[in-house]
């Protein structure tokens, strides 16, 4: 079935792609000129630079007939290529006052009477000619809405437009060279592949079955869906264009593919897509496509449906199908189809025939594709004119944007060419210019049909489109290269094959020979014999004319044979020379090869050495890594140990601290116990002293009684005077006595002056000043301790004077206070701040009516807690006795005849004095045994 066996193993059976799949396919997919360029990738750039081989964009102007009879035209044709635009009174320019007639020149201007045929022949036919020669071409209609763009491009049933006529001419031209359907198939990457006739036949059969199945479901006409189904059946009655043009290569086979896309709101939609449209859906009703660039930077619509068509009718049917889909899509999108750009692409795929002229060459690199793009642009309009709102405004914006980008690209192209500038052309700013990019970059001829509606209302819009169109003509498009001719190939082999087949068919039909008796095809043989032998019947040998004709033909053939032989000798010689050259080249290559081999060997040895070093290094590295890991583990272990040690140390510290605390509390406890013990001792001693005191008191009482008994006979008067004088003397003595030896007399006069040393009972504190009775007894008035207390410069006194003190006495007992703070009441420990000595002065009458002044002296010590601890050291008492005896005083003595004895006040006990001080001090007062304190201080 398939006699070509050079298939890559991974390629499917139906695919005859040869060589590297990607590049081969892509190369095959390139448009014709690109096919020529594939042998020199830089040629495109070179061509772009070489503006001598370029053609301008050709702009043709077509003026639409005026619709109403009363309409005025704003356009006047001056000649074949020039027109005048006359501003009407309604135009903006007129209103602004700068209205003047404008003249525009185009390639050609067609009046409203120009037929579709004239338009096609003048504008499109040359492009179709190029297209058949394997070149690309772009034709686009541009103009204001309603100016006749669609009419020009598509036409109607009675007047076919450019597109159907193009299809007519293409099919007319390739009629004899048309390849069977499915010989070529698109690879959906802008390329084409070829497959064998047999594979193609299989696909055709498959398609036929599918069609039959569909026909069974839907009634069809001639195996095709009824045109009414597409809703525009009138097109089918059109008059076909009979023009036929020569194809590029007679020995090639051609297939036609069409694609139909739409650019709406800057999105590309495939109008031949088979997926159904849900007209109930506004969003996602259509799947938009992406623009991609192939290997050779040719822009294509990714995944676009490329439909192979075998006739203009079939192509037109596909177009109508696309139109129907377009209408459905716009119904779903709730818009108008004229608000989008539509692009109908006709692609001509050709591949040369093999030497027998039987099948196409089994080489995808030889496939050539040319493309003719017919673009019907959306109308260019201004917003204010359409008064568009919402979606309409958006789509108008998109249309204008894409047209604006088109203008921008044209402007920059013109600028680049005119001023040798190198500005980047913004093709990618809109899908329209992106798709058309290749044409402007020099991949084919570009022509524009400027459609103009001459009515006055369109004047302002026409002004803009004409200005743009006129400037567009200045753009030069690089002339595309001629498509590559695949030499050496015997020309005419297709025709020869056809003739041979025809002759064979006739011979078989006339039963001159059997079909299997003749070889399949030997085109080479036919061509090797030269010109065909004329058909002439020779009935007689005398028919000179026929014989001479035959002789001439044979002579010509002989001549041709000689030429061919000569040609063969030449070819053989050149072949031999080439062979010698190749042999030489081979020898050089062999020596180079052996050099390279030895070099490779050296390199291999070197590599092996390096490999060994590498392995050794790897091994060493492994060992080092193991050691490193061991060391790491060791470090880790040491770290753990250190941590443990630290923890142990901490625990020990804690234990030590705890022990210390315990010891401290033990010591405190011990100290408390000692204090308690000491207190107990003191109590015992106190009790002992009290007992002693009581004994001594009894003795004194006894002495007194004895004395009173002795003095009983004396008169009370002398007793009084004596008593008074003795009191005075005692007072005098008290003030003057300074030696300790005078103490007994002082004591005997202690009725009036009492120096008290208090027997203290530690009631609240263990350390209370307790002047022992022994001390008291031995205490002398002139004892320095009882003199005026002298303080140092540093001592600060608290002079606490009771409110009841009427008269401050000036006695020797009062301390000298160099620094003092006088208060009448101690409210808090803060009052004692900074003071180190304390002195309290009280005054009150006693029970006998005498005024008793007392001086309490003490030391102030700071406590650890920030308070003050006052230690009372001395109490001095001064009694002022009136010389007049008061009845109460007279009767103080138990014995009326005895001397008046004032009971000393020092027997009042510690509590009395403690209460005395505490009454006046609202702070804690501490009494401490002065001796103990003194000892403690030492
Ligand atoms: N040269 C012409 N001769 C006769 N009728 C014409 C001609 N040009 C346009 N018409 C008619 O004018 C009408 C509008 O034309 P058409 O639809 O082609 O305009 P358009 O420019 O494509 O508009 P849009 O921008 O909306 O697509 C159509 O009915 C069409 O038949």
XYZ file of N, CA and C and ligand atoms in Angstrom, residues 62-65 67 112 144-151 338 376-379, ligand 1:
88
model
N -12.975 52.804 -3.058
C -14.248 52.466 -3.723
C -15.352 53.316 -3.113
N -16.053 54.011 -3.994
C -17.120 54.886 -3.494
C -18.457 54.181 -3.673
N -19.170 54.127 -2.619
C -20.476 53.442 -2.595
C -21.547 54.336 -3.237
N -22.482 53.723 -3.917
C -23.545 54.580 -4.480
C -24.385 55.212 -3.367
N -27.538 56.220 -1.346
C -28.759 55.420 -1.169
C -30.005 56.189 -1.594
N -19.001 54.898 -7.940
C -20.090 54.069 -7.417
C -20.620 53.087 -8.440
N -15.663 53.586 7.022
C -16.672 53.905 8.038
C -17.773 52.852 7.974
N -18.492 52.698 9.054
C -19.612 51.753 9.084
C -20.615 52.056 7.965
N -20.997 50.983 7.300
C -21.988 51.131 6.232
C -21.416 51.647 4.931
N -20.102 51.648 4.814
C -19.482 52.196 3.598
C -19.322 51.140 2.500
N -19.693 49.890 2.806
C -19.662 48.851 1.774
C -18.494 47.892 1.875
N -17.920 47.741 3.024
C -16.769 46.834 3.184
C -17.212 45.385 2.982
N -18.272 44.998 3.708
C -18.738 43.608 3.621
C -19.248 43.316 2.206
N -19.902 44.302 1.645
C -20.397 44.125 0.280
C -19.226 43.885 -0.674
N -21.143 43.170 12.732
C -20.342 44.184 12.034
C -19.420 44.937 12.994
N -12.184 41.835 6.622
C -13.280 42.816 6.617
C -13.248 43.495 7.980
N -12.654 44.683 7.996
C -12.506 45.371 9.290
C -13.839 45.944 9.755
N -13.958 46.066 11.076
C -15.154 46.708 11.638
C -15.106 48.188 11.289
N -16.263 48.809 11.217
C -16.320 50.213 10.819
C -15.618 51.130 11.802
N -21.025 49.428 -4.074
C -22.233 49.121 -3.611
N -23.246 48.925 -4.469
C -24.452 48.623 -4.000
N -24.776 48.480 -2.705
C -23.814 48.679 -1.801
C -22.498 49.003 -2.220
N -21.748 49.119 -1.088
C -22.565 48.871 -0.041
N -23.796 48.603 -0.475
C -24.902 48.307 0.420
O -24.791 49.115 1.573
C -25.189 48.438 2.721
C -24.102 48.488 3.769
O -22.978 47.924 3.280
P -22.018 47.000 4.141
O -22.792 46.176 5.073
O -21.151 46.288 3.188
O -21.230 48.077 4.945
P -20.038 47.834 5.897
O -19.034 48.878 5.647
O -19.576 46.443 5.826
O -20.685 48.082 7.325
P -20.167 47.589 8.702
O -18.980 48.401 9.029
O -21.307 47.827 9.598
O -19.814 46.153 8.547
C -25.506 47.021 2.286
O -26.877 46.865 2.163
C -24.890 46.891 0.945
O -25.626 46.028 0.075
